[in-house]
XYZ file of C-alpha atoms in Angstrom:
670
model
C 206.202 154.042 30.606
C 203.393 152.832 32.889
C 202.599 154.698 36.129
C 204.464 153.482 39.170
C 202.740 153.855 42.524
C 204.351 156.106 45.118
C 205.058 153.241 47.541
C 207.295 151.549 44.947
C 208.656 154.646 43.277
C 209.842 156.148 46.576
C 211.107 152.933 48.105
C 214.518 153.678 49.676
C 217.542 152.262 47.868
C 220.174 153.329 50.401
C 220.293 153.341 54.192
C 220.461 157.139 54.282
C 217.174 157.337 52.395
C 215.367 155.397 55.107
C 212.928 157.281 57.348
C 213.217 156.321 61.003
C 214.561 152.955 62.279
C 217.825 154.632 63.295
C 218.544 151.988 65.930
C 218.539 149.242 63.271
C 220.414 151.193 60.612
C 223.211 152.194 62.965
C 223.921 148.566 63.926
C 223.932 147.405 60.293
C 226.096 150.289 59.061
C 228.714 149.701 61.762
C 228.758 145.948 61.062
C 229.236 146.507 57.315
C 231.935 149.133 57.734
C 233.913 146.949 60.174
C 233.254 143.642 58.391
C 231.512 142.090 61.416
C 228.825 140.240 59.480
C 226.523 137.616 60.900
C 225.199 134.722 58.816
C 221.481 135.219 59.736
C 219.425 138.354 60.398
C 215.802 138.523 61.566
C 213.782 141.713 60.975
C 210.485 142.026 62.870
C 207.774 144.681 62.898
C 204.301 145.507 61.626
C 203.452 145.970 57.965
C 205.016 148.805 56.031
C 207.857 149.730 58.414
C 210.733 148.685 56.124
C 211.639 145.046 56.883
C 211.975 143.879 53.259
C 213.427 147.222 52.172
C 216.258 146.999 54.727
C 216.902 143.373 53.716
C 217.260 144.328 50.040
C 219.583 147.242 50.837
C 221.661 144.875 52.974
C 221.841 142.396 50.074
C 222.991 145.229 47.826
C 225.687 146.242 50.325
C 226.957 142.650 50.415
C 227.099 142.166 46.647
C 228.039 145.609 45.303
C 230.886 145.285 42.829
C 232.634 148.199 44.562
C 233.030 146.085 47.701
C 231.212 145.380 50.954
C 230.240 148.689 52.567
C 227.267 150.555 53.975
C 227.149 152.755 50.840
C 226.620 150.633 47.691
C 227.398 152.416 44.449
C 223.920 151.921 42.985
C 225.213 151.935 39.397
C 226.914 148.565 39.021
C 225.055 145.648 37.469
C 224.541 143.929 40.830
C 223.004 147.057 42.402
C 220.743 147.705 39.418
C 219.593 144.075 39.188
C 218.784 143.974 42.916
C 216.781 147.200 42.575
C 214.900 145.709 39.638
C 214.310 142.388 41.447
C 216.182 140.139 39.011
C 219.507 139.438 40.720
C 220.134 135.707 40.451
C 221.926 135.355 43.791
C 219.178 137.085 45.774
C 216.592 134.354 46.346
C 213.386 135.852 47.712
C 211.019 133.294 49.229
C 207.430 133.907 50.242
C 207.063 131.557 53.191
C 203.279 131.947 53.135
C 203.135 130.132 49.790
C 205.928 127.635 50.501
C 205.037 126.181 53.871
C 205.665 122.508 53.136
C 208.810 120.768 54.279
C 209.428 119.619 50.681
C 209.709 123.270 49.592
C 212.251 123.980 52.300
C 214.330 120.911 51.394
C 214.346 121.924 47.735
C 215.507 125.373 48.754
C 218.316 124.041 50.914
C 219.556 121.630 48.260
C 221.108 124.589 46.430
C 222.721 126.199 49.491
C 225.990 124.299 49.028
C 226.566 125.733 45.560
C 228.566 128.918 45.184
C 226.818 132.122 43.995
C 226.560 132.588 40.239
C 227.537 136.253 40.013
C 227.585 137.938 43.393
C 229.816 137.711 46.399
C 227.145 136.102 48.583
C 224.084 133.997 47.960
C 221.374 135.746 49.948
C 218.144 133.999 51.005
C 215.429 136.512 51.859
C 212.512 134.616 53.466
C 209.510 136.886 53.984
C 206.774 136.072 56.549
C 208.986 133.313 57.882
C 206.565 132.564 60.728
C 204.279 130.866 58.163
C 206.653 127.914 57.749
C 205.535 124.631 59.236
C 207.266 123.079 62.227
C 208.850 120.442 59.979
C 210.193 123.193 57.719
C 211.751 124.940 60.719
C 213.372 121.684 61.794
C 214.794 121.182 58.307
C 216.162 124.742 58.359
C 217.821 124.581 61.766
C 221.179 122.983 60.914
C 221.767 125.025 57.788
C 220.683 128.244 59.526
C 223.183 127.683 62.330
C 226.199 126.682 60.217
C 225.653 127.791 56.616
C 228.470 127.907 54.045
C 230.581 131.067 54.122
C 228.995 132.361 50.916
C 225.390 132.182 52.251
C 223.462 134.827 54.219
C 219.936 134.389 55.560
C 217.664 137.446 55.887
C 214.368 136.611 57.589
C 211.386 138.956 57.931
C 208.195 138.483 59.938
C 205.296 140.434 61.409
C 204.743 137.851 64.157
C 208.015 136.797 65.827
C 206.120 135.094 68.688
C 205.296 132.232 66.321
C 208.944 131.483 65.621
C 210.566 128.607 67.539
C 213.132 129.628 70.110
C 215.660 127.486 68.253
C 215.297 129.771 65.214
C 215.452 132.992 67.262
C 218.631 131.893 68.993
C 220.424 131.437 65.635
C 219.683 134.955 64.315
C 220.530 138.561 65.072
C 217.102 140.054 65.762
C 216.173 143.641 64.858
C 212.779 144.986 65.904
C 211.520 147.796 63.692
C 209.261 150.443 65.242
C 206.008 151.866 63.978
C 206.266 155.142 62.123
C 205.131 158.172 64.094
C 202.606 160.428 62.325
C 205.228 163.202 62.383
C 207.670 161.007 60.435
C 205.000 160.024 57.923
C 203.933 163.651 57.401
C 207.527 164.781 56.986
C 208.178 162.142 54.326
C 204.888 162.846 52.525
C 205.727 166.544 52.417
C 209.038 165.719 50.713
C 207.459 163.265 48.271
C 204.619 165.609 47.240
C 207.019 168.488 46.778
C 209.104 166.339 44.421
C 205.963 165.135 42.639
C 204.706 168.754 42.390
C 201.317 167.907 43.907
C 199.517 170.802 45.714
C 198.565 170.002 49.311
C 197.724 171.561 52.669
C 199.198 170.543 56.012
C 195.912 169.392 57.517
C 195.422 166.850 54.735
C 198.923 165.453 55.388
C 198.175 165.055 59.102
C 194.946 163.248 58.283
C 196.887 160.852 56.058
C 199.703 160.480 58.613
C 197.292 159.438 61.332
C 195.341 157.167 58.990
C 198.600 155.377 58.057
C 198.628 153.916 61.592
C 202.391 153.576 61.807
C 202.974 152.241 58.275
C 204.907 154.324 55.775
C 203.712 152.139 52.907
C 200.090 152.677 53.961
C 200.730 156.412 54.134
C 202.052 156.478 50.564
C 199.228 154.260 49.305
C 196.604 156.514 50.939
C 198.340 159.530 49.415
C 198.043 157.933 45.978
C 194.349 157.401 46.597
C 193.846 160.944 47.896
C 195.567 162.433 44.822
C 193.206 160.524 42.568
C 190.196 161.471 44.726
C 191.156 165.163 44.726
C 191.914 165.286 41.000
C 195.627 165.896 41.389
C 195.691 167.853 44.657
C 195.181 167.276 48.373
C 192.541 169.215 50.298
C 191.626 168.513 53.897
C 187.892 168.425 53.215
C 188.276 165.892 50.383
C 190.788 163.765 52.292
C 188.412 163.743 55.268
C 185.577 162.666 52.998
C 187.727 159.924 51.471
C 188.819 158.585 54.850
C 185.331 158.826 56.332
C 186.535 161.001 59.211
C 184.605 163.937 60.627
C 185.328 167.637 60.716
C 187.556 168.281 63.702
C 185.315 171.179 64.673
C 182.595 168.669 65.529
C 184.919 167.035 68.057
C 185.322 170.420 69.754
C 181.526 170.802 69.752
C 181.295 167.545 71.681
C 183.997 168.604 74.131
C 182.366 172.000 74.646
C 179.103 170.235 75.465
C 180.911 168.030 77.971
C 182.638 171.042 79.533
C 179.279 172.813 79.933
C 177.473 169.675 81.125
C 174.898 170.262 78.368
C 173.278 166.925 77.522
C 170.950 168.557 74.986
C 173.865 169.947 72.983
C 175.638 166.584 73.077
C 172.646 164.669 71.732
C 172.122 167.293 69.026
C 175.774 166.895 67.954
C 175.357 163.099 67.858
C 172.258 163.457 65.683
C 174.220 165.643 63.253
C 177.012 163.063 63.105
C 174.478 160.314 62.433
C 173.035 162.282 59.520
C 176.516 162.468 58.006
C 176.959 158.707 58.357
C 179.955 159.116 60.647
C 181.914 156.151 61.941
C 181.316 156.472 65.672
C 184.353 154.358 66.520
C 186.412 156.861 64.538
C 184.693 159.755 66.303
C 185.634 158.272 69.671
C 189.208 157.887 68.435
C 189.272 161.565 67.432
C 187.793 162.477 70.815
C 190.497 160.496 72.608
C 193.243 162.080 70.509
C 191.948 165.597 71.205
C 191.632 164.931 74.939
C 195.248 163.772 74.958
C 196.304 167.034 73.317
C 194.227 169.002 75.846
C 195.904 167.153 78.728
C 199.352 168.012 77.352
C 198.301 171.648 76.936
C 197.230 171.756 80.584
C 200.573 170.437 81.813
C 202.789 172.299 79.328
C 200.939 174.887 77.204
C 203.921 175.565 74.947
C 204.006 171.862 73.989
C 200.525 171.996 72.410
C 201.033 171.175 68.724
C 199.364 173.048 65.916
C 199.359 170.141 63.486
C 195.672 170.573 62.653
C 195.664 174.348 62.925
C 193.600 174.283 66.116
C 196.199 175.082 68.753
C 194.242 178.064 70.037
C 191.075 176.008 70.444
C 193.003 173.320 72.308
C 194.474 175.897 74.704
C 191.074 177.505 75.248
C 189.492 174.130 76.009
C 192.358 173.256 78.361
C 191.459 176.313 80.413
C 187.765 175.436 80.609
C 187.977 171.788 81.697
C 189.708 170.670 84.867
C 192.573 168.209 84.618
C 190.532 165.646 86.569
C 187.647 165.879 84.089
C 190.012 165.498 81.128
C 191.451 162.310 82.616
C 187.941 161.028 83.408
C 186.662 161.740 79.878
C 189.756 160.121 78.357
C 189.357 156.929 80.379
C 185.615 156.668 79.729
C 186.165 157.272 76.005
C 188.677 154.411 75.931
C 186.193 152.105 77.632
C 183.422 153.320 75.333
C 185.493 152.499 72.265
C 186.172 149.026 73.655
C 182.489 148.424 74.413
C 181.141 149.936 71.196
C 180.957 146.587 69.301
C 178.777 145.216 72.115
C 176.152 147.958 71.784
C 172.957 147.195 69.807
C 173.882 150.008 67.412
C 176.977 152.239 67.211
C 175.053 155.466 67.723
C 173.468 154.209 70.950
C 176.817 153.038 72.262
C 178.387 156.405 71.426
C 175.562 158.305 73.134
C 175.916 156.164 76.247
C 179.667 156.832 76.337
C 179.003 160.598 76.326
C 176.214 160.369 78.906
C 178.476 158.245 81.094
C 181.007 161.080 81.031
C 178.322 163.453 82.280
C 177.019 161.030 84.895
C 180.412 160.328 86.468
C 181.630 163.904 86.313
C 181.654 165.320 89.877
C 178.811 167.772 90.465
C 177.039 167.082 87.171
C 173.839 165.737 88.718
C 173.164 169.086 90.364
C 173.569 170.863 87.040
C 171.535 168.483 84.925
C 168.604 168.551 87.327
C 167.984 164.831 87.598
C 164.430 164.035 88.674
C 163.312 161.110 90.802
C 160.279 159.048 89.757
C 156.927 160.515 90.600
C 155.785 159.862 94.137
C 159.269 159.188 95.498
C 161.234 161.843 97.314
C 164.963 161.908 96.687
C 166.982 160.899 99.716
C 169.794 163.261 100.680
C 173.385 162.045 100.889
C 174.482 160.489 104.159
C 175.014 163.071 106.831
C 172.703 165.709 105.286
C 169.273 166.471 106.724
C 166.281 165.323 104.763
C 164.230 168.117 103.239
C 160.472 168.038 103.189
C 158.852 167.998 99.728
C 156.711 170.988 98.844
C 152.954 170.593 99.511
C 150.643 169.859 96.642
C 149.414 173.091 95.063
C 145.828 171.850 94.664
C 145.149 170.089 97.951
C 147.616 171.885 100.205
C 148.690 168.534 101.611
C 152.267 167.298 101.730
C 153.334 164.772 99.125
C 155.554 161.668 99.095
C 156.979 160.629 102.421
C 155.590 163.715 104.190
C 152.099 162.598 103.198
C 152.820 159.173 104.697
C 153.789 160.823 107.979
C 150.778 163.130 107.953
C 148.438 160.159 107.532
C 149.564 158.505 110.769
C 146.003 158.502 112.113
C 144.366 157.489 108.826
C 144.106 154.244 106.958
C 147.259 153.234 105.118
C 148.125 150.424 102.698
C 149.129 147.362 104.626
C 152.828 146.582 104.703
C 154.121 143.204 103.708
C 153.617 140.497 106.342
C 156.201 140.501 109.117
C 157.863 137.280 110.247
C 156.031 135.489 113.009
C 159.079 135.677 115.252
C 159.012 139.510 115.251
C 155.427 140.818 115.495
C 155.065 144.561 115.159
C 154.674 146.457 118.411
C 151.519 148.576 118.632
C 152.059 152.057 120.008
C 149.422 154.543 121.036
C 149.402 158.209 120.138
C 150.349 160.826 122.745
C 147.511 161.570 125.184
C 145.390 164.618 124.445
C 142.224 166.248 125.678
C 140.153 164.338 123.193
C 139.754 160.597 123.058
C 143.077 159.206 121.811
C 142.956 157.747 118.324
C 144.830 154.495 117.666
C 147.987 154.754 115.605
C 148.725 152.135 112.972
C 152.190 150.623 112.664
C 154.567 152.491 110.363
C 154.698 151.110 106.833
C 157.031 151.506 103.885
C 155.888 154.056 101.309
C 155.177 152.448 97.949
C 155.827 154.253 94.628
C 152.165 153.722 93.670
C 149.148 153.551 96.001
C 147.938 150.107 96.988
C 144.219 149.620 97.214
C 144.224 146.817 99.789
C 142.415 147.715 103.032
C 144.562 148.815 105.915
C 144.960 146.658 108.991
C 143.653 148.478 112.070
C 145.175 147.064 115.249
C 143.418 147.533 118.553
C 144.650 150.554 120.525
C 147.088 149.769 123.295
C 146.013 150.549 126.864
C 147.371 153.794 128.310
C 148.565 153.953 131.924
C 149.930 157.207 133.263
C 151.862 158.070 136.423
C 152.415 161.557 137.678
C 155.972 160.842 138.797
C 157.758 159.789 135.635
C 157.575 158.724 131.994
C 157.847 154.960 131.533
C 158.875 153.199 128.284
C 156.680 150.634 126.587
C 157.213 147.048 127.657
C 155.985 143.657 126.654
C 156.709 140.168 127.868
C 158.946 139.593 124.843
C 160.815 142.698 123.590
C 160.214 143.104 119.879
C 161.065 145.626 117.200
C 158.540 147.862 115.471
C 158.061 147.650 111.733
C 160.723 149.635 109.833
C 159.726 153.114 108.771
C 159.985 154.489 105.263
C 162.792 156.906 106.119
C 165.698 155.171 107.799
C 167.306 158.374 109.085
C 164.386 159.325 111.366
C 162.973 157.531 114.460
C 159.493 156.045 114.457
C 156.674 158.486 114.992
C 155.893 157.251 118.516
C 159.382 158.371 119.604
C 158.869 161.886 118.259
C 156.397 162.686 121.077
C 156.193 161.628 124.737
C 155.558 157.873 124.894
C 152.671 156.621 127.051
C 153.431 155.959 130.711
C 153.506 152.578 132.405
C 152.674 152.057 136.047
C 155.639 152.255 138.401
C 157.060 148.846 139.194
C 160.045 148.886 141.579
C 160.797 145.229 140.848
C 161.349 145.831 137.129
C 165.040 145.841 136.196
C 165.086 147.830 132.955
C 168.851 148.341 133.187
C 169.155 144.857 131.703
C 167.046 145.859 128.686
C 168.814 147.331 125.701
C 167.455 150.776 124.895
C 167.902 150.044 121.203
C 164.961 147.636 121.302
C 162.679 150.645 121.722
C 164.234 152.346 118.722
C 163.275 149.550 116.316
C 165.233 149.486 113.062
C 166.056 153.173 113.292
C 169.677 153.986 113.929
C 171.395 157.382 113.770
C 173.332 158.230 110.623
C 176.821 156.771 110.625
C 178.365 159.813 109.010
C 181.467 160.624 111.023
C 181.466 164.307 110.114
C 177.867 164.763 111.263
C 178.615 162.930 114.535
C 181.706 165.040 115.134
C 179.801 168.250 114.412
C 177.067 167.222 116.845
C 179.648 166.536 119.549
C 181.295 169.908 118.989
C 177.931 171.652 119.308
C 177.247 169.782 122.551
C 180.653 170.635 123.953
C 180.367 174.311 123.129
C 177.081 174.746 125.044
C 178.372 174.199 128.573
C 181.421 175.537 130.445
C 183.879 173.142 132.158
C 182.662 171.659 135.417
C 183.785 173.188 138.731
C 182.913 172.615 142.377
C 180.147 170.080 142.935
C 179.764 169.532 139.163
C 183.436 168.547 138.993
C 182.993 166.245 141.990
C 180.107 164.528 140.171
C 182.404 163.951 137.155
C 184.912 162.362 139.554
C 182.548 159.912 141.263
C 180.414 159.087 138.207
C 182.700 156.241 136.934
C 182.574 154.619 140.407
C 178.811 154.504 140.832
C 178.565 150.979 139.467
C 175.296 151.546 137.584
C 174.556 150.351 134.073
C 172.040 150.558 131.267
C 169.503 153.384 131.303
C 170.465 154.392 134.839
C 174.051 154.932 133.764
C 172.913 156.938 130.729
C 170.706 159.160 132.910
C 173.522 159.711 135.427
C 175.842 160.739 132.593
C 173.511 163.620 131.702
C 173.139 164.936 135.260
C 174.879 167.750 137.158
C 175.298 167.773 140.937
C 174.076 171.152 142.199
C 173.848 170.623 145.972
C 174.536 168.037 148.721
C 173.442 169.787 151.936
C 171.949 168.008 154.985
C 172.254 164.548 153.405
C 170.072 165.659 150.496
C 171.689 165.522 147.056
C 170.114 167.340 144.148
C 170.824 166.557 140.503
C 169.784 168.531 137.439
C 168.904 166.163 134.546
C 169.211 167.413 130.972
C 165.620 167.635 129.590
C 166.827 166.264 126.281
C 167.649 162.953 127.956
C 164.790 162.695 130.440
C 162.177 160.899 128.317
C 163.020 157.471 129.751
C 163.703 158.582 133.314
C 161.495 157.163 136.097
C 161.472 156.536 139.845
C 163.393 153.270 139.435
C 166.398 155.174 138.135
C 166.284 157.672 141.039
C 166.240 154.849 143.595
C 169.161 153.054 141.919
C 171.207 156.244 141.781
C 170.359 157.009 145.439
C 171.464 153.521 146.530
C 174.666 153.741 144.458
C 175.619 157.140 145.910
C 174.783 155.988 149.453
C 177.042 152.962 149.076
C 179.833 155.037 147.553
C 179.676 157.828 150.182
C 179.148 155.452 153.105
C 176.236 157.433 154.574
C 172.474 157.508 154.256
C 171.163 160.251 151.955
C 168.179 161.283 149.896
C 168.472 161.971 146.152
C 166.354 164.511 144.289
C 166.408 164.581 140.478
C 165.029 167.725 138.837
C 164.552 167.900 135.073
C 166.395 171.133 134.358
C 169.132 172.131 131.944
C 172.600 171.864 133.544
C 174.746 174.990 133.525
C 178.076 173.104 133.656
C 179.546 170.054 132.010
C 177.895 166.723 132.649
C 179.872 163.459 132.366
C 178.429 162.935 128.873
C 179.408 166.441 127.728
C 182.880 166.067 129.240
C 183.353 162.750 127.449
C 182.218 164.326 124.183
C 184.668 167.187 124.693
C 187.502 164.723 125.242
C 186.522 162.763 122.115
C 186.477 165.931 120.018
C 189.872 166.962 121.379
C 191.369 163.531 120.687
C 189.853 163.549 117.200
C 191.459 166.917 116.434
C 194.785 165.677 117.783
C 194.547 162.616 115.556
C 193.766 164.745 112.485
C 196.634 167.112 113.273
C 198.990 164.147 113.698
C 197.987 162.690 110.339
C 198.241 166.013 108.514
C 201.721 166.703 109.926
C 203.044 163.208 109.207
C 205.993 163.410 106.741
C 204.859 160.355 104.767
C 201.344 161.734 104.375
C 202.731 165.108 103.296
C 204.898 163.361 100.699
C 201.829 161.601 99.285
C 199.925 164.894 99.171
C 202.766 166.735 97.435
C 203.828 163.996 95.011
C 200.443 162.607 94.003
C 198.091 165.541 94.742
C 196.392 163.318 97.330
C 193.659 164.604 99.612
C 193.229 163.646 103.253
C 189.751 162.347 104.041
C 189.149 163.681 107.553
C 186.110 161.437 108.039
C 188.349 158.363 107.876
C 190.627 159.436 110.751
C 189.953 157.850 114.131
C 192.020 158.241 117.321
C 193.536 155.017 118.667
C 193.023 154.291 122.340
C 196.218 153.779 124.329
């Protein structure tokens, strides 16, 4: 007798021999046992899940000589002929080869005739979705009201292509894909009966390669038996399937856990030498990450199907749950994008490097280096660090070198728009003849050899009474500096003085025009920390200092004068002479104009003539600015405490492991 393949030899002949599909079998068994039979059944599902097999068993149940039941005898002539595929009243039609309407009409011409031998004439139409629309229309009337002796059994892998009119006339049963566990269990039984030696790992490789199809699993087992010369070994099955050693997947995951890019690339090179299918490697990586995630949530649920349970548990303890989820998601995207890569190896390498790049904290471990000549900028809210000086010349490099060369020739910056000419600032006065300072320019990655533009030095006018800001007929902004988080160089030292002009109203001029494009960092945490430091330096105001806090909002001053008043402390008011201490840190823009305006405002408010003295000296009690900062810090802390104690926020934190971002909390003014 010729050899019969396992998929045909072990095809179930009874419902109880079926593996899986319990939800379908239970409905059919109950209908047969209680004689509640429909005239048309539709079985849907992917290849190899048992659609045609269930239809043939159902035909046997209907025509068994022992009677209609869910347990055909299997020995009568009808049962044997159906098993052998030669029962005259079981008409099997391959719809893929009979798509024309003429074929369907020829088929239906014989429906009216009674069965030759059996109890029912059964039409089994496989891949019914391949019929043409005209064929479906010809089938409709007969399918809805067939003769009592006719049953229609339809099978398809694509039910979406069936007309709704066909679906509504059938009982539809959707068959599920076979789980690898079901396939392995059945293969273990089959190989034991066939007396074929095997190991469990080889069965799991075949079960996963079957991809939900029991027929594919049996066909692959046939191939593996031939490949292994009558036995199944994991190494030979892996070689036949083109899959990799599972230990190599753990090598990749260990490299990811350690953040070792060198080890990852070495593992990829080894896989390339073996001619591995990188799409399959990514699939194995995804499968292992899923097992690791389960082991992290429920260690006792980690399966030992591949004999690597201990390695899975060890890896679950080394990688955080967040990293496992990140690697899993990036591996899925990498598998999707792999066909778009120029070559599979490059796409696989990029998927691994993407896992390293997006893993929190990896950049610090991998030691990423910025291009030569460019200093790395710190994250927002962190102070910039100066690059180390050059070992040969002793001079600073990068941006520090650009700052150090403020009095030397520099490469010219790109031309500024005519509407905003760059303001020319002079260097701070010194004993020697002052050298002109060129406008700040952006640092280029490579030196530019064009000659620098040397503007004429601005005239310097000094007054002994106060420090005056630079002015021009049309306020303009200076050229932007290379480092956005620091002010221009001319603001780092005392600016040159202007002559005192009592008619100049600089309260109408925005102080930001003197700051150019520089603005302080917008990091809320850094701002809050700065306010807390300012608040902690001075005790609460009492006495005259408290009185100054009370009258400050009613002075009616604005602009720079208001800012200067906010950083003052009232220390005495004897004999119609008021004395204020002005914080030295906020005295750079103070001049006689501001003193006169404050004196006039206080005189008007107090209703008496007085003289105001302003002394640049550190206050020893709270100023209005410090008091306002203290109130802002207190309100910010109250807002954060309110958010953290909110029941809804706590529910989000507990249920979803959410984290409160304190920098995003802002108090709302009443």
